[in-house]
């Protein structure tokens, strides 16, 4: 079974990329497929603690991130440079992820057989 | 060496991504590779709309996909949840959801994400458009 990386780089609420990416992730994990979850750029805003989806008319999917543990999704990676550019630190996020330098990011990503970008 | 491909089309029918996906699919089939599935997700579901009707001098990507299915028996699968969100349903779903009509174009079928997972997990190459 080929491993799959899912890379989220779009901001939440302007589209439903976050929701459809999460659906894709959980579907793959439910088949016990090895999956990695990557956040870079404005995609990091998807996992902010302090957002209120209701104000935007969007469904609140933040609780769904609690499912990651249930689905044994442990490979979660955050782009350090994107965090720095946005003034974000690990404590801003709903979930724990490993912070990667640019080189580590590409090294880690290249270990996966397939990649989907959202 | 022939390879087993799965394509996922997230691009809207009028975006370059959709047409590029079609060209890529046609090229790999002509070269004798295997195309297990083309999966339409997100805005890509617009590629399956039977009511799509561009001007006669514009490229009709829906028709191109249909031609590909006729010539190469490609499995064109559109995500059922993503399709419902965007108002594309087959006959059975239209009945279930009590909608006025159905509009999934011939040669396409609706399927769950699970079908994509099974196809892609087994593919040599997964290409996203």
GROMACS .gro file of C-alpha atoms in nm:
model
  247
    1UNK     CA    1   0.000   0.000   0.000
    2UNK     CA    2   0.149   0.333  -0.110
    3UNK     CA    3   0.195   0.605   0.149
    4UNK     CA    4   0.025   0.940   0.098
    5UNK     CA    5   0.114   1.293   0.207
    6UNK     CA    6  -0.156   1.557   0.225
    7UNK     CA    7  -0.030   1.915   0.209
    8UNK     CA    8  -0.255   2.196   0.327
    9UNK     CA    9  -0.151   2.541   0.221
   10UNK     CA   10  -0.477   2.730   0.181
   11UNK     CA   11  -0.643   2.945   0.444
   12UNK     CA   12  -0.963   2.820   0.606
   13UNK     CA   13  -1.305   2.978   0.540
   14UNK     CA   14  -1.232   3.134   0.200
   15UNK     CA   15  -1.303   2.792   0.050
   16UNK     CA   16  -1.389   2.444   0.176
   17UNK     CA   17  -1.041   2.315   0.093
   18UNK     CA   18  -0.979   2.247   0.462
   19UNK     CA   19  -1.293   2.038   0.495
   20UNK     CA   20  -1.243   1.837   0.176
   21UNK     CA   21  -0.878   1.781   0.261
   22UNK     CA   22  -0.974   1.648   0.602
   23UNK     CA   23  -1.234   1.417   0.444
   24UNK     CA   24  -0.965   1.288   0.208
   25UNK     CA   25  -0.722   1.238   0.496
   26UNK     CA   26  -0.965   1.048   0.717
   27UNK     CA   27  -1.087   0.832   0.428
   28UNK     CA   28  -0.729   0.724   0.358
   29UNK     CA   29  -0.650   0.668   0.725
   30UNK     CA   30  -0.963   0.457   0.769
   31UNK     CA   31  -0.817   0.211   0.517
   32UNK     CA   32  -0.502   0.195   0.735
   33UNK     CA   33  -0.303   0.364   0.464
   34UNK     CA   34   0.015   0.535   0.590
   35UNK     CA   35  -0.060   0.908   0.574
   36UNK     CA   36   0.131   1.224   0.657
   37UNK     CA   37  -0.033   1.559   0.720
   38UNK     CA   38   0.158   1.875   0.626
   39UNK     CA   39   0.070   2.237   0.696
   40UNK     CA   40   0.246   2.527   0.523
   41UNK     CA   41   0.173   2.889   0.430
   42UNK     CA   42  -0.178   3.009   0.511
   43UNK     CA   43  -0.275   2.645   0.564
   44UNK     CA   44  -0.139   2.687   0.917
   45UNK     CA   45  -0.440   2.905   0.996
   46UNK     CA   46  -0.657   2.592   0.960
   47UNK     CA   47  -0.531   2.464   1.293
   48UNK     CA   48  -0.543   2.786   1.495
   49UNK     CA   49  -0.703   2.747   1.836
   50UNK     CA   50  -0.874   3.082   1.839
   51UNK     CA   51  -1.094   3.078   1.528
   52UNK     CA   52  -1.473   3.089   1.534
   53UNK     CA   53  -1.602   2.919   1.220
   54UNK     CA   54  -1.963   3.008   1.299
   55UNK     CA   55  -1.897   3.377   1.226
   56UNK     CA   56  -1.812   3.287   0.867
   57UNK     CA   57  -2.113   3.065   0.804
   58UNK     CA   58  -1.884   2.765   0.774
   59UNK     CA   59  -1.920   2.439   0.959
   60UNK     CA   60  -1.677   2.420   1.251
   61UNK     CA   61  -1.440   2.137   1.166
   62UNK     CA   62  -1.185   2.212   1.438
   63UNK     CA   63  -1.327   1.936   1.657
   64UNK     CA   64  -1.258   1.688   1.378
   65UNK     CA   65  -0.887   1.733   1.438
   66UNK     CA   66  -0.944   1.537   1.759
   67UNK     CA   67  -1.008   1.240   1.529
   68UNK     CA   68  -0.648   1.239   1.409
   69UNK     CA   69  -0.537   1.050   1.717
   70UNK     CA   70  -0.826   0.807   1.688
   71UNK     CA   71  -0.720   0.732   1.329
   72UNK     CA   72  -0.356   0.689   1.439
   73UNK     CA   73  -0.243   0.985   1.230
   74UNK     CA   74   0.082   1.070   1.400
   75UNK     CA   75   0.290   1.208   1.117
   76UNK     CA   76   0.196   1.576   1.135
   77UNK     CA   77   0.439   1.836   1.007
   78UNK     CA   78   0.448   2.214   1.024
   79UNK     CA   79   0.658   2.445   0.809
   80UNK     CA   80   0.877   2.643   1.048
   81UNK     CA   81   0.944   2.921   0.800
   82UNK     CA   82   0.571   2.976   0.735
   83UNK     CA   83   0.517   2.991   1.112
   84UNK     CA   84   0.791   3.250   1.153
   85UNK     CA   85   0.651   3.462   0.871
   86UNK     CA   86   0.311   3.465   1.041
   87UNK     CA   87   0.427   3.505   1.398
   88UNK     CA   88   0.285   3.167   1.493
   89UNK     CA   89   0.421   2.929   1.755
   90UNK     CA   90   0.326   2.574   1.854
   91UNK     CA   91   0.103   2.702   2.134
   92UNK     CA   92  -0.131   2.867   1.882
   93UNK     CA   93  -0.231   2.532   1.735
   94UNK     CA   94  -0.504   2.280   1.812
   95UNK     CA   95  -0.278   1.988   1.730
   96UNK     CA   96   0.082   1.896   1.788
   97UNK     CA   97   0.307   1.872   1.489
   98UNK     CA   98   0.674   1.844   1.419
   99UNK     CA   99   0.823   2.174   1.305
  100UNK     CA  100   1.047   2.135   1.001
  101UNK     CA  101   1.307   2.357   0.838
  102UNK     CA  102   1.273   2.394   0.464
  103UNK     CA  103   1.527   2.120   0.398
  104UNK     CA  104   1.364   1.883   0.648
  105UNK     CA  105   1.027   1.962   0.492
  106UNK     CA  106   1.131   1.846   0.147
  107UNK     CA  107   1.327   1.549   0.286
  108UNK     CA  108   1.022   1.435   0.483
  109UNK     CA  109   0.781   1.494   0.195
  110UNK     CA  110   1.000   1.294  -0.041
  111UNK     CA  111   0.965   0.989   0.182
  112UNK     CA  112   0.601   0.958   0.079
  113UNK     CA  113   0.503   0.772  -0.237
  114UNK     CA  114   0.222   1.010  -0.332
  115UNK     CA  115   0.120   1.367  -0.254
  116UNK     CA  116  -0.208   1.556  -0.268
  117UNK     CA  117  -0.219   1.934  -0.234
  118UNK     CA  118  -0.509   2.131  -0.097
  119UNK     CA  119   0.780  -0.043  -1.849
  120UNK     CA  120   0.409   0.021  -1.816
  121UNK     CA  121   0.289   0.197  -1.505
  122UNK     CA  122  -0.041   0.203  -1.323
  123UNK     CA  123  -0.178   0.558  -1.293
  124UNK     CA  124  -0.457   0.723  -1.100
  125UNK     CA  125  -0.543   1.085  -1.175
  126UNK     CA  126  -0.728   1.314  -0.940
  127UNK     CA  127  -0.889   1.620  -1.093
  128UNK     CA  128  -0.957   1.902  -0.847
  129UNK     CA  129  -0.968   2.168  -1.118
  130UNK     CA  130  -1.284   2.330  -1.246
  131UNK     CA  131  -1.394   2.230  -1.596
  132UNK     CA  132  -1.296   2.572  -1.733
  133UNK     CA  133  -0.951   2.580  -1.579
  134UNK     CA  134  -0.633   2.475  -1.754
  135UNK     CA  135  -0.593   2.195  -1.498
  136UNK     CA  136  -0.893   2.005  -1.634
  137UNK     CA  137  -0.778   2.019  -1.995
  138UNK     CA  138  -0.420   1.930  -1.894
  139UNK     CA  139  -0.555   1.631  -1.702
  140UNK     CA  140  -0.740   1.514  -2.012
  141UNK     CA  141  -0.429   1.555  -2.232
  142UNK     CA  142  -0.218   1.372  -1.975
  143UNK     CA  143  -0.470   1.086  -1.951
  144UNK     CA  144  -0.489   1.051  -2.328
  145UNK     CA  145  -0.110   1.058  -2.367
  146UNK     CA  146  -0.046   0.791  -2.106
  147UNK     CA  147  -0.315   0.563  -2.248
  148UNK     CA  148  -0.174   0.604  -2.599
  149UNK     CA  149   0.165   0.504  -2.464
  150UNK     CA  150   0.017   0.184  -2.327
  151UNK     CA  151   0.015   0.272  -1.958
  152UNK     CA  152  -0.270   0.166  -1.736
  153UNK     CA  153  -0.515   0.427  -1.608
  154UNK     CA  154  -0.705   0.264  -1.323
  155UNK     CA  155  -0.921   0.560  -1.236
  156UNK     CA  156  -0.978   0.929  -1.293
  157UNK     CA  157  -1.122   1.068  -0.972
  158UNK     CA  158  -1.303   1.401  -0.977
  159UNK     CA  159  -1.291   1.588  -0.648
  160UNK     CA  160  -1.372   1.938  -0.526
  161UNK     CA  161  -1.425   2.180  -0.820
  162UNK     CA  162  -1.326   1.892  -1.048
  163UNK     CA  163  -1.680   1.756  -1.015
  164UNK     CA  164  -1.785   2.026  -1.264
  165UNK     CA  165  -1.618   1.808  -1.529
  166UNK     CA  166  -1.906   1.562  -1.494
  167UNK     CA  167  -2.199   1.799  -1.540
  168UNK     CA  168  -2.430   1.690  -1.824
  169UNK     CA  169  -2.572   2.043  -1.840
  170UNK     CA  170  -2.233   2.194  -1.919
  171UNK     CA  171  -2.282   2.377  -2.243
  172UNK     CA  172  -1.996   2.601  -2.357
  173UNK     CA  173  -2.014   2.809  -2.677
  174UNK     CA  174  -1.958   2.602  -2.990
  175UNK     CA  175  -1.612   2.751  -3.055
  176UNK     CA  176  -1.492   2.669  -2.700
  177UNK     CA  177  -1.338   2.344  -2.581
  178UNK     CA  178  -1.592   2.107  -2.428
  179UNK     CA  179  -1.388   1.919  -2.171
  180UNK     CA  180  -1.685   1.711  -2.053
  181UNK     CA  181  -1.722   1.575  -2.406
  182UNK     CA  182  -1.346   1.508  -2.424
  183UNK     CA  183  -1.363   1.296  -2.108
  184UNK     CA  184  -1.659   1.107  -2.251
  185UNK     CA  185  -1.467   1.039  -2.570
  186UNK     CA  186  -1.178   0.906  -2.365
  187UNK     CA  187  -1.411   0.670  -2.179
  188UNK     CA  188  -1.553   0.545  -2.511
  189UNK     CA  189  -1.212   0.483  -2.665
  190UNK     CA  190  -1.024   0.346  -2.368
  191UNK     CA  191  -1.290   0.225  -2.120
  192UNK     CA  192  -1.155   0.455  -1.847
  193UNK     CA  193  -1.331   0.451  -1.510
  194UNK     CA  194  -1.441   0.813  -1.454
  195UNK     CA  195  -1.545   0.840  -1.090
  196UNK     CA  196  -1.675   1.155  -0.925
  197UNK     CA  197  -1.678   1.195  -0.548
  198UNK     CA  198  -2.037   1.166  -0.434
  199UNK     CA  199  -2.008   1.407  -0.138
  200UNK     CA  200  -1.821   1.670  -0.339
  201UNK     CA  201  -2.075   1.634  -0.623
  202UNK     CA  202  -2.374   1.674  -0.394
  203UNK     CA  203  -2.223   1.991  -0.248
  204UNK     CA  204  -2.200   2.133  -0.598
  205UNK     CA  205  -2.534   2.023  -0.733
  206UNK     CA  206  -2.435   1.724  -0.943
  207UNK     CA  207  -2.642   1.409  -0.891
  208UNK     CA  208  -2.719   1.088  -1.071
  209UNK     CA  209  -3.068   0.950  -1.116
  210UNK     CA  210  -3.068   0.749  -0.795
  211UNK     CA  211  -2.943   1.036  -0.577
  212UNK     CA  212  -3.190   1.278  -0.733
  213UNK     CA  213  -3.467   1.043  -0.623
  214UNK     CA  214  -3.323   0.993  -0.275
  215UNK     CA  215  -3.273   1.365  -0.218
  216UNK     CA  216  -3.604   1.449  -0.390
  217UNK     CA  217  -3.440   1.679  -0.641
  218UNK     CA  218  -3.610   1.801  -0.958
  219UNK     CA  219  -3.365   1.636  -1.196
  220UNK     CA  220  -3.035   1.459  -1.232
  221UNK     CA  221  -2.734   1.589  -1.425
  222UNK     CA  222  -2.445   1.344  -1.404
  223UNK     CA  223  -2.315   1.311  -1.760
  224UNK     CA  224  -2.305   0.967  -1.928
  225UNK     CA  225  -1.976   0.774  -1.888
  226UNK     CA  226  -1.921   0.919  -1.539
  227UNK     CA  227  -2.029   0.753  -1.216
  228UNK     CA  228  -2.047   0.866  -0.856
  229UNK     CA  229  -1.833   0.690  -0.599
  230UNK     CA  230  -1.708   0.734  -0.245
  231UNK     CA  231  -1.366   0.846  -0.132
  232UNK     CA  232  -1.302   0.484  -0.037
  233UNK     CA  233  -1.295   0.388  -0.404
  234UNK     CA  234  -1.030   0.650  -0.466
  235UNK     CA  235  -0.828   0.532  -0.166
  236UNK     CA  236  -0.829   0.174  -0.291
  237UNK     CA  237  -0.735   0.272  -0.646
  238UNK     CA  238  -0.461   0.518  -0.552
  239UNK     CA  239  -0.307   0.306  -0.275
  240UNK     CA  240  -0.232   0.049  -0.542
  241UNK     CA  241  -0.115   0.291  -0.814
  242UNK     CA  242   0.245   0.349  -0.921
  243UNK     CA  243   0.170   0.714  -0.987
  244UNK     CA  244  -0.091   0.949  -0.848
  245UNK     CA  245  -0.110   1.278  -1.038
  246UNK     CA  246  -0.322   1.568  -0.918
  247UNK     CA  247  -0.457   1.837  -1.149
   0.00000   0.00000   0.00000
